[in-house]
Every structure is written in structure tokens, then in C-alpha cells.
Amino acid sequence: MSNTLKGVLLASFAGWCWGSMAVCAQFLFDSCGFVSSDLTTLRLFGSGICLLLLYAATTRKSIFSPFRDLRNLRDVIIYGLGVLLIQWTFFKAISVSNAGIAALMVGFGPLFIIFYFVLMKGRRPSFKEILCLFLALIGISLLVTKGNFRISDLSWGGCLWGLASAACGAFCTVQPKKAIERAGVSFVVGWGMLIGGLIAMCFTPLFNDNVQWNISSFLAYAQIVLFGTVAAFWCYLKSTEYVLPSISAILASFEPFSAVLLSVIFLNSSFNAYELIGGAAIVANMIILSWPKKTTTSSQTNQSVSAEKISTANAPEKELLRKSELC
């Protein structure tokens, strides 16, 4: 198997894992008595522990050693609060709408990062960015109105909570950049999720009496933690060793497609033609933003080497766009 094919399969599998996580969450909300706060606490706590165990196993280092630098402790706590808001707003979007809408709204994350650089750095948006903004506006309009602009019962709740999750995700892409450079992604994300879960426990019990624990609910929760978080995170990062990071981001766009497809198959969700067009517009802006610039490479080996150079030498916003898929 070629390195390119390995990278394509890993990144595609990561996208499907993220999409299936949204479908499992909707199942827990609809059939097992879960609410967004319950699932937020359980997912953050379980995923944080798994990621820290993965960090310790792969680096052979103590999970506490990077805290010798107090800057890491400060940044991880802030990041943990942000992760808590990401997960809570994401699951809230699912609970008031459905998995497809929530996953599609998260596609606005890269646009929030673009707005950050426009407002804080004074960088003018490119034609590609303006085009993506236009596509995003079309997409959310069709998703909210379902193609009928006269109806009063609009799906504003799911869209607004999904956009809030995307905005929080953009913050958590920009904020921990220096901590990631000092301590590594697995350490920062793992501790961030664990801290977010511990904070959530102060407001929500880890095990709610109203939650129905059975084989189906346990398997759905295990899928959210092991596949929707740990496996997706690992496969996405691993794919960047074989293909360009921008290609990985494009393939991770399978997330909204898989969320919509699986929710229709397993949860009997319905999507009309206008909603599908709106979803396609949002996915299109993700693809356009992450599409690689034309480069001339003589061989696949040169492409693999250039991937590492691009990930460290390109403009900060391109690197942040790649990382925004992790949360």
C-alpha cells in the first residue's frame, strides 16, 4: 500500500468517526434519556483519560512533566474551559435539532478563524475567503428555512448552537498554539478534555439517574469516546505524515457527509433537497479553504517531505485551519 493511499484512508476514516459520533449522540438524546450536559461531562472525562494514556504510552513521559512550565498549566486550563464550551454547545445543537445540522454548522469554524485574522491582524480576506463566506450564508439560510422562507417554525436553535460550537472551536484553535509547540498536541488536548470534564462535574453529576444505561447506550458512549474522539484524533494526525495537511483537511470533510447519511439510515431523519443543497454549500467552503495551492513536485517522496515544511513554514492561519478539525 502506497503512503498516499494510507494517508487518504486514515483521514477519511477520521472524518467518518467524527460524523458517526454525532449520530450516536443523537441516539443517546432521543432514546436513552441523556441531555447535553450529561454527555458533555462523560465524553470529556473519558476521552481525556484515554488521550493522556495514549500520550504516556507513545512518549514514555509522565503526563505531569510539562506542567513544570507554569505557562503550560495556565494555557491548558484556559483551553479546558474552551473545550467544555465546544462540546456542550455541539451536543446542545444535536439535542435541539439533529446530528446532521450540528455537524454541518461546525464547518463554519475556519471562517471564524479568518475573521479573527481580519479583525486582529488587519489582513484583508482573499477572493477565496469571500466566496466561502457567500457559500456559508447560502448554506445556513437553506438549512434554517428548509427552502420555505414563509414558515415561522425555523430551525434556528440547532444552527445557532452549532455556530456557537464552531466559534468556540476557532478560539481553541488559536489559543493553545504556543502550548502545543511546547508540550505537544496529545498532552494539551488530553489534559484540556480532562480538565473540561472535571469542571463540568461541578455542575452535572457524572452519572445521572435519568440516564438509561443498557448495552445500546454503553456501546454508543464507547463509540463516542474511542472512535469519535481518540481514534479520529489519532488517525487525522497520522494521515499528515503521508499526505499534505490540506489534503487531510479536505478528506476530514467526510464528517458532515457521514453524519447526514448515517442519521438518515439509522435515525430516520429527513432532509429535503434544499437542506442537502445548503449542506453541500457549507462542505464546499471547507473544501475550498483547505484546497492546496498548485505545487510542482517531482515525486511522492518530495510531496511527503514538503508536507512537514508546509505545516511549519506557511502562514499561521493555514496551520490553524488544519487544526480546527480536531475539536
mmCIF file of C-alpha atoms in Angstrom:
data_model
loop_
_atom_site.group_PDB
_atom_site.id
_atom_site.type_symbol
_atom_site.label_atom_id
_atom_site.label_comp_id
_atom_site.label_asym_id
_atom_site.label_seq_id
_atom_site.Cartn_x
_atom_site.Cartn_y
_atom_site.Cartn_z
ATOM 1 C CA MET A 1 0.000 0.000 0.000
ATOM 2 C CA SER A 2 1.412 3.391 -1.001
ATOM 3 C CA ASN A 3 1.923 6.187 1.514
ATOM 4 C CA THR A 4 -0.592 8.347 -0.330
ATOM 5 C CA LEU A 5 -3.274 5.681 -0.067
ATOM 6 C CA LYS A 6 -2.504 5.257 3.654
ATOM 7 C CA GLY A 7 -2.977 8.972 4.236
ATOM 8 C CA VAL A 8 -6.218 9.072 2.251
ATOM 9 C CA LEU A 9 -7.696 6.119 4.152
ATOM 10 C CA LEU A 10 -6.644 7.441 7.578
ATOM 11 C CA ALA A 11 -8.039 10.948 7.023
ATOM 12 C CA SER A 12 -11.272 9.625 5.504
ATOM 13 C CA PHE A 13 -11.744 7.239 8.425
ATOM 14 C CA ALA A 14 -11.234 10.146 10.867
ATOM 15 C CA GLY A 15 -13.998 12.099 9.149
ATOM 16 C CA TRP A 16 -16.386 9.153 9.302
ATOM 17 C CA CYS A 17 -15.568 8.672 13.002
ATOM 18 C CA TRP A 18 -16.457 12.291 13.786
ATOM 19 C CA GLY A 19 -19.696 12.050 11.827
ATOM 20 C CA SER A 20 -20.726 8.782 13.486
ATOM 21 C CA MET A 21 -20.078 10.379 16.881
ATOM 22 C CA ALA A 22 -22.788 12.958 16.158
ATOM 23 C CA VAL A 23 -25.244 10.207 15.192
ATOM 24 C CA CYS A 24 -24.521 8.225 18.377
ATOM 25 C CA ALA A 25 -25.051 11.379 20.419
ATOM 26 C CA GLN A 26 -28.460 11.923 18.826
ATOM 27 C CA PHE A 27 -29.388 8.322 19.636
ATOM 28 C CA LEU A 28 -28.465 8.854 23.303
ATOM 29 C CA PHE A 29 -30.550 12.039 23.425
ATOM 30 C CA ASP A 30 -33.603 10.541 21.754
ATOM 31 C CA SER A 31 -33.679 7.043 23.250
ATOM 32 C CA CYS A 32 -31.602 6.869 26.437
ATOM 33 C CA GLY A 33 -32.546 9.935 28.473
ATOM 34 C CA PHE A 34 -29.268 11.792 28.000
ATOM 35 C CA VAL A 35 -29.107 15.572 27.940
ATOM 36 C CA SER A 36 -26.301 17.695 26.503
ATOM 37 C CA SER A 37 -24.710 18.355 29.911
ATOM 38 C CA ASP A 38 -24.596 14.622 30.745
ATOM 39 C CA LEU A 39 -22.900 13.651 27.519
ATOM 40 C CA THR A 40 -20.503 16.594 27.640
ATOM 41 C CA THR A 41 -19.227 15.538 31.062
ATOM 42 C CA LEU A 42 -18.919 11.862 30.188
ATOM 43 C CA ARG A 43 -17.259 12.411 26.825
ATOM 44 C CA LEU A 44 -14.698 14.928 28.074
ATOM 45 C CA PHE A 45 -13.771 12.865 31.121
ATOM 46 C CA GLY A 46 -13.478 9.552 29.259
ATOM 47 C CA SER A 47 -11.710 10.984 26.225
ATOM 48 C CA GLY A 48 -9.270 12.979 28.341
ATOM 49 C CA ILE A 49 -8.173 9.876 30.233
ATOM 50 C CA CYS A 50 -7.783 7.853 27.013
ATOM 51 C CA LEU A 51 -5.740 10.565 25.291
ATOM 52 C CA LEU A 52 -3.424 11.015 28.274
ATOM 53 C CA LEU A 53 -2.871 7.255 28.422
ATOM 54 C CA LEU A 54 -2.071 7.364 24.717
ATOM 55 C CA TYR A 55 0.357 10.256 25.322
ATOM 56 C CA ALA A 56 2.124 8.366 28.115
ATOM 57 C CA ALA A 57 2.337 5.173 26.064
ATOM 58 C CA THR A 58 3.727 6.841 22.937
ATOM 59 C CA THR A 59 6.135 9.329 24.556
ATOM 60 C CA ARG A 60 7.214 7.299 27.622
ATOM 61 C CA LYS A 61 6.917 10.510 29.649
ATOM 62 C CA SER A 62 4.947 11.471 32.721
ATOM 63 C CA ILE A 63 1.674 13.186 31.948
ATOM 64 C CA PHE A 64 2.587 15.813 34.574
ATOM 65 C CA SER A 65 6.127 16.687 33.451
ATOM 66 C CA PRO A 66 5.164 19.519 31.015
ATOM 67 C CA PHE A 67 3.446 21.323 33.921
ATOM 68 C CA ARG A 68 6.881 22.262 35.232
ATOM 69 C CA ASP A 69 6.438 25.215 32.906
ATOM 70 C CA LEU A 70 3.619 27.172 34.548
ATOM 71 C CA ARG A 71 2.680 28.674 31.213
ATOM 72 C CA ASN A 72 1.506 25.230 30.124
ATOM 73 C CA LEU A 73 -0.689 24.946 33.214
ATOM 74 C CA ARG A 74 -2.282 28.329 32.526
ATOM 75 C CA ASP A 75 -2.877 27.645 28.845
ATOM 76 C CA VAL A 76 -4.249 24.145 29.422
ATOM 77 C CA ILE A 77 -6.784 25.396 31.991
ATOM 78 C CA ILE A 78 -7.998 28.075 29.573
ATOM 79 C CA TYR A 79 -8.121 25.516 26.793
ATOM 80 C CA GLY A 80 -10.072 23.130 29.041
ATOM 81 C CA LEU A 81 -12.744 25.779 29.579
ATOM 82 C CA GLY A 82 -12.934 26.327 25.838
ATOM 83 C CA VAL A 83 -13.206 22.600 25.131
ATOM 84 C CA LEU A 84 -16.036 22.358 27.653
ATOM 85 C CA LEU A 85 -17.944 25.056 25.763
ATOM 86 C CA ILE A 86 -17.227 23.387 22.401
ATOM 87 C CA GLN A 87 -18.654 20.050 23.472
ATOM 88 C CA TRP A 88 -21.623 21.425 25.388
ATOM 89 C CA THR A 89 -22.768 23.689 22.545
ATOM 90 C CA PHE A 90 -22.206 20.905 19.985
ATOM 91 C CA PHE A 91 -24.303 18.372 21.867
ATOM 92 C CA LYS A 92 -26.887 21.079 22.601
ATOM 93 C CA ALA A 93 -27.189 21.661 18.848
ATOM 94 C CA ILE A 94 -27.836 17.946 18.334
ATOM 95 C CA SER A 95 -30.399 17.780 21.138
ATOM 96 C CA VAL A 96 -32.494 20.659 19.739
ATOM 97 C CA SER A 97 -32.147 19.708 16.064
ATOM 98 C CA ASN A 98 -30.281 16.651 14.747
ATOM 99 C CA ALA A 99 -26.790 15.276 14.140
ATOM 100 C CA GLY A 100 -26.595 16.422 10.524
ATOM 101 C CA ILE A 101 -27.356 20.072 11.283
ATOM 102 C CA ALA A 102 -24.862 20.147 14.177
ATOM 103 C CA ALA A 103 -22.042 18.615 12.150
ATOM 104 C CA LEU A 104 -22.672 20.921 9.191
ATOM 105 C CA MET A 105 -22.633 24.064 11.332
ATOM 106 C CA VAL A 106 -19.211 23.154 12.707
ATOM 107 C CA GLY A 107 -17.968 23.687 9.154
ATOM 108 C CA PHE A 108 -18.056 27.416 9.871
ATOM 109 C CA GLY A 109 -15.017 27.044 12.158
ATOM 110 C CA PRO A 110 -12.419 28.035 9.524
ATOM 111 C CA LEU A 111 -14.407 31.166 8.671
ATOM 112 C CA PHE A 112 -14.295 32.325 12.308
ATOM 113 C CA ILE A 113 -10.521 31.963 12.193
ATOM 114 C CA ILE A 114 -10.406 34.070 9.021
ATOM 115 C CA PHE A 115 -12.471 36.778 10.744
ATOM 116 C CA TYR A 116 -10.019 36.709 13.669
ATOM 117 C CA PHE A 117 -7.071 37.463 11.412
ATOM 118 C CA VAL A 118 -9.021 40.159 9.583
ATOM 119 C CA LEU A 119 -10.036 41.950 12.805
ATOM 120 C CA MET A 120 -6.911 41.376 14.937
ATOM 121 C CA LYS A 121 -4.144 41.267 12.326
ATOM 122 C CA GLY A 122 -5.575 43.614 9.705
ATOM 123 C CA ARG A 123 -5.178 41.083 6.902
ATOM 124 C CA ARG A 124 -7.596 41.537 4.016
ATOM 125 C CA PRO A 125 -9.628 38.463 3.062
ATOM 126 C CA SER A 126 -8.837 36.883 -0.292
ATOM 127 C CA PHE A 127 -11.326 36.225 -3.069
ATOM 128 C CA LYS A 128 -11.448 32.582 -1.974
ATOM 129 C CA GLU A 129 -12.413 33.604 1.559
ATOM 130 C CA ILE A 130 -15.146 35.957 0.311
ATOM 131 C CA LEU A 131 -16.502 33.175 -1.888
ATOM 132 C CA CYS A 132 -16.592 30.834 1.106
ATOM 133 C CA LEU A 133 -18.444 33.396 3.194
ATOM 134 C CA PHE A 134 -21.042 33.693 0.430
ATOM 135 C CA LEU A 135 -21.430 29.909 0.276
ATOM 136 C CA ALA A 136 -21.749 29.732 4.066
ATOM 137 C CA LEU A 137 -24.529 32.323 4.095
ATOM 138 C CA ILE A 138 -26.413 30.409 1.402
ATOM 139 C CA GLY A 139 -25.923 27.155 3.276
ATOM 140 C CA ILE A 140 -27.180 28.360 6.637
ATOM 141 C CA SER A 141 -30.159 30.116 5.024
ATOM 142 C CA LEU A 142 -31.282 26.919 3.322
ATOM 143 C CA LEU A 143 -30.718 24.832 6.455
ATOM 144 C CA VAL A 144 -32.643 27.232 8.678
ATOM 145 C CA THR A 145 -35.601 27.829 6.360
ATOM 146 C CA LYS A 146 -35.657 24.361 4.723
ATOM 147 C CA GLY A 147 -36.265 26.219 1.460
ATOM 148 C CA ASN A 148 -39.522 27.770 2.684
ATOM 149 C CA PHE A 149 -38.892 31.393 3.607
ATOM 150 C CA ARG A 150 -42.529 31.940 4.662
ATOM 151 C CA ILE A 151 -42.692 29.474 7.537
ATOM 152 C CA SER A 152 -42.349 30.712 11.104
ATOM 153 C CA ASP A 153 -41.121 27.459 12.683
ATOM 154 C CA LEU A 154 -37.470 27.734 11.688
ATOM 155 C CA SER A 155 -34.558 25.598 12.831
ATOM 156 C CA TRP A 156 -32.726 28.494 14.440
ATOM 157 C CA GLY A 157 -31.889 26.618 17.639
ATOM 158 C CA GLY A 158 -29.700 23.931 16.101
ATOM 159 C CA CYS A 159 -27.979 26.385 13.759
ATOM 160 C CA LEU A 160 -27.207 28.914 16.498
ATOM 161 C CA TRP A 161 -25.850 26.308 18.932
ATOM 162 C CA GLY A 162 -23.819 24.777 16.099
ATOM 163 C CA LEU A 163 -22.376 28.169 15.197
ATOM 164 C CA ALA A 164 -21.529 28.763 18.865
ATOM 165 C CA SER A 165 -19.642 25.461 18.884
ATOM 166 C CA ALA A 166 -17.772 26.484 15.727
ATOM 167 C CA ALA A 167 -16.828 29.843 17.299
ATOM 168 C CA CYS A 168 -15.561 28.117 20.446
ATOM 169 C CA GLY A 169 -13.615 25.704 18.270
ATOM 170 C CA ALA A 170 -11.970 28.615 16.473
ATOM 171 C CA PHE A 171 -10.936 30.097 19.840
ATOM 172 C CA CYS A 172 -9.477 26.751 20.930
ATOM 173 C CA THR A 173 -7.529 26.572 17.681
ATOM 174 C CA VAL A 174 -5.880 29.958 18.206
ATOM 175 C CA GLN A 175 -5.456 29.982 21.995
ATOM 176 C CA PRO A 176 -3.323 26.856 22.691
ATOM 177 C CA LYS A 177 -0.888 27.258 19.764
ATOM 178 C CA LYS A 178 2.146 28.074 21.931
ATOM 179 C CA ALA A 179 1.342 25.384 24.496
ATOM 180 C CA ILE A 180 1.100 22.814 21.699
ATOM 181 C CA GLU A 181 4.503 23.885 20.409
ATOM 182 C CA ARG A 182 5.994 23.437 23.889
ATOM 183 C CA ALA A 183 4.264 20.243 25.063
ATOM 184 C CA GLY A 184 2.630 18.532 22.075
ATOM 185 C CA VAL A 185 -0.914 18.147 20.796
ATOM 186 C CA SER A 186 -1.781 14.941 22.674
ATOM 187 C CA PHE A 187 -0.789 16.455 26.018
ATOM 188 C CA VAL A 188 -2.701 19.710 25.522
ATOM 189 C CA VAL A 189 -5.870 18.135 24.089
ATOM 190 C CA GLY A 190 -5.874 15.275 26.606
ATOM 191 C CA TRP A 191 -5.483 17.496 29.657
ATOM 192 C CA GLY A 192 -7.864 20.064 28.171
ATOM 193 C CA MET A 193 -10.612 17.465 27.834
ATOM 194 C CA LEU A 194 -9.966 16.030 31.290
ATOM 195 C CA ILE A 195 -9.994 19.477 32.930
ATOM 196 C CA GLY A 196 -13.141 20.396 31.000
ATOM 197 C CA GLY A 197 -14.785 17.190 32.214
ATOM 198 C CA LEU A 198 -13.779 17.845 35.830
ATOM 199 C CA ILE A 199 -15.184 21.381 35.634
ATOM 200 C CA ALA A 200 -18.419 20.029 34.144
ATOM 201 C CA MET A 201 -18.731 17.608 37.089
ATOM 202 C CA CYS A 202 -19.109 20.595 39.406
ATOM 203 C CA PHE A 203 -22.426 21.368 37.703
ATOM 204 C CA THR A 204 -23.531 17.974 36.384
ATOM 205 C CA PRO A 205 -23.187 14.594 38.151
ATOM 206 C CA LEU A 206 -21.069 12.096 36.264
ATOM 207 C CA PHE A 207 -23.959 9.585 36.344
ATOM 208 C CA ASN A 208 -27.491 10.972 36.104
ATOM 209 C CA ASP A 209 -30.347 8.863 37.475
ATOM 210 C CA ASN A 210 -32.493 9.713 34.446
ATOM 211 C CA VAL A 211 -29.979 8.195 32.041
ATOM 212 C CA GLN A 212 -30.847 4.703 30.830
ATOM 213 C CA TRP A 213 -27.705 2.589 30.820
ATOM 214 C CA ASN A 214 -28.029 -0.566 28.736
ATOM 215 C CA ILE A 215 -25.993 -2.370 26.122
ATOM 216 C CA SER A 216 -27.025 0.034 23.358
ATOM 217 C CA SER A 217 -26.307 3.202 25.340
ATOM 218 C CA PHE A 218 -22.968 1.855 26.597
ATOM 219 C CA LEU A 219 -21.878 0.933 23.060
ATOM 220 C CA ALA A 220 -22.922 4.368 21.781
ATOM 221 C CA TYR A 221 -20.937 6.079 24.551
ATOM 222 C CA ALA A 222 -17.917 3.850 23.903
ATOM 223 C CA GLN A 223 -18.092 4.724 20.212
ATOM 224 C CA ILE A 224 -18.159 8.448 21.017
ATOM 225 C CA VAL A 225 -15.059 8.172 23.224
ATOM 226 C CA LEU A 226 -12.966 5.521 21.460
ATOM 227 C CA PHE A 227 -13.808 6.186 17.813
ATOM 228 C CA GLY A 228 -15.427 9.634 17.714
ATOM 229 C CA THR A 229 -12.619 11.175 19.761
ATOM 230 C CA VAL A 230 -9.482 9.080 20.297
ATOM 231 C CA ALA A 231 -9.351 7.122 17.010
ATOM 232 C CA ALA A 232 -10.459 10.112 14.916
ATOM 233 C CA PHE A 233 -7.874 12.366 16.567
ATOM 234 C CA TRP A 234 -5.051 9.824 16.114
ATOM 235 C CA CYS A 235 -5.918 8.885 12.512
ATOM 236 C CA TYR A 236 -6.218 12.521 11.447
ATOM 237 C CA LEU A 237 -2.790 13.434 12.811
ATOM 238 C CA LYS A 238 -1.230 10.229 11.458
ATOM 239 C CA SER A 239 -2.563 10.981 7.979
ATOM 240 C CA THR A 240 -0.489 14.178 7.829
ATOM 241 C CA GLU A 241 2.648 12.032 7.814
ATOM 242 C CA TYR A 242 1.667 10.614 4.411
ATOM 243 C CA VAL A 243 -0.188 13.400 2.612
ATOM 244 C CA LEU A 244 -0.302 17.188 2.697
ATOM 245 C CA PRO A 245 -2.142 18.591 5.743
ATOM 246 C CA SER A 246 -4.516 20.423 3.418
ATOM 247 C CA ILE A 247 -5.448 17.115 1.768
ATOM 248 C CA SER A 248 -6.160 15.671 5.223
ATOM 249 C CA ALA A 249 -8.488 18.595 5.959
ATOM 250 C CA ILE A 250 -10.366 18.008 2.703
ATOM 251 C CA LEU A 251 -10.830 14.320 3.470
ATOM 252 C CA ALA A 252 -11.952 15.133 7.028
ATOM 253 C CA SER A 253 -14.890 16.899 5.355
ATOM 254 C CA PHE A 254 -16.427 13.431 5.256
ATOM 255 C CA GLU A 255 -17.669 14.295 8.771
ATOM 256 C CA PRO A 256 -20.822 16.205 7.754
ATOM 257 C CA PHE A 257 -21.492 13.796 4.898
ATOM 258 C CA SER A 258 -21.291 10.792 7.207
ATOM 259 C CA ALA A 259 -23.394 12.499 9.890
ATOM 260 C CA VAL A 260 -26.174 13.238 7.414
ATOM 261 C CA LEU A 261 -26.010 9.828 5.747
ATOM 262 C CA LEU A 262 -25.890 7.805 8.980
ATOM 263 C CA SER A 263 -28.649 9.847 10.644
ATOM 264 C CA VAL A 264 -30.923 9.208 7.666
ATOM 265 C CA ILE A 265 -30.103 5.469 7.646
ATOM 266 C CA PHE A 266 -30.210 4.713 11.373
ATOM 267 C CA LEU A 267 -32.266 7.511 12.953
ATOM 268 C CA ASN A 268 -34.885 8.047 10.231
ATOM 269 C CA SER A 269 -34.013 11.743 9.983
ATOM 270 C CA SER A 270 -35.384 13.519 6.943
ATOM 271 C CA PHE A 271 -33.578 16.061 4.787
ATOM 272 C CA ASN A 272 -35.210 17.743 1.836
ATOM 273 C CA ALA A 273 -33.461 18.899 -1.325
ATOM 274 C CA TYR A 274 -32.958 22.460 -0.055
ATOM 275 C CA GLU A 275 -31.248 21.236 3.108
ATOM 276 C CA LEU A 276 -28.973 18.997 1.085
ATOM 277 C CA ILE A 277 -28.033 21.937 -1.144
ATOM 278 C CA GLY A 278 -27.347 24.045 1.958
ATOM 279 C CA GLY A 279 -25.203 21.302 3.437
ATOM 280 C CA ALA A 280 -23.297 20.951 0.163
ATOM 281 C CA ALA A 281 -22.588 24.701 0.180
ATOM 282 C CA ILE A 282 -21.120 24.518 3.690
ATOM 283 C CA VAL A 283 -19.000 21.486 2.820
ATOM 284 C CA ALA A 284 -17.863 23.324 -0.323
ATOM 285 C CA ASN A 285 -16.429 26.184 1.714
ATOM 286 C CA MET A 286 -14.469 23.691 3.823
ATOM 287 C CA ILE A 287 -13.018 22.124 0.670
ATOM 288 C CA ILE A 288 -12.180 25.451 -0.980
ATOM 289 C CA LEU A 289 -10.476 26.840 2.124
ATOM 290 C CA SER A 290 -8.282 23.787 2.546
ATOM 291 C CA TRP A 291 -7.580 23.106 -1.136
ATOM 292 C CA PRO A 292 -3.798 23.059 -1.684
ATOM 293 C CA LYS A 293 -2.066 25.581 -3.881
ATOM 294 C CA LYS A 294 -0.573 24.291 -7.096
ATOM 295 C CA THR A 295 2.891 22.939 -6.469
ATOM 296 C CA THR A 296 5.362 21.191 -8.687
ATOM 297 C CA THR A 297 6.763 18.041 -7.161
ATOM 298 C CA SER A 298 8.909 15.514 -8.926
ATOM 299 C CA SER A 299 7.915 12.522 -6.858
ATOM 300 C CA GLN A 300 5.786 11.321 -3.969
ATOM 301 C CA THR A 301 8.835 11.466 -1.720
ATOM 302 C CA ASN A 302 9.189 15.178 -2.336
ATOM 303 C CA GLN A 303 5.487 15.616 -1.563
ATOM 304 C CA SER A 304 5.849 13.854 1.794
ATOM 305 C CA VAL A 305 8.867 15.985 2.699
ATOM 306 C CA SER A 306 7.125 19.187 1.664
ATOM 307 C CA ALA A 307 4.156 18.344 3.923
ATOM 308 C CA GLU A 308 6.290 18.878 7.003
ATOM 309 C CA LYS A 309 7.732 22.099 5.637
ATOM 310 C CA ILE A 310 4.313 23.458 4.716
ATOM 311 C CA SER A 311 2.901 22.684 8.158
ATOM 312 C CA THR A 312 5.601 24.793 9.844
ATOM 313 C CA ALA A 313 6.532 27.423 7.292
ATOM 314 C CA ASN A 314 3.197 28.570 5.867
ATOM 315 C CA ALA A 315 1.135 31.449 7.206
ATOM 316 C CA PRO A 316 -0.275 30.929 10.728
ATOM 317 C CA GLU A 317 -3.858 30.945 9.547
ATOM 318 C CA LYS A 318 -3.315 27.970 7.214
ATOM 319 C CA GLU A 319 -1.932 25.912 10.078
ATOM 320 C CA LEU A 320 -4.832 26.961 12.293
ATOM 321 C CA LEU A 321 -7.341 25.982 9.628
ATOM 322 C CA ARG A 322 -5.874 22.474 9.606
ATOM 323 C CA LYS A 323 -6.046 22.123 13.384
ATOM 324 C CA SER A 324 -9.597 23.441 13.674
ATOM 325 C CA GLU A 325 -10.933 19.992 12.731
ATOM 326 C CA LEU A 326 -9.526 18.420 15.876
ATOM 327 C CA CYS A 327 -12.145 19.770 18.266
#
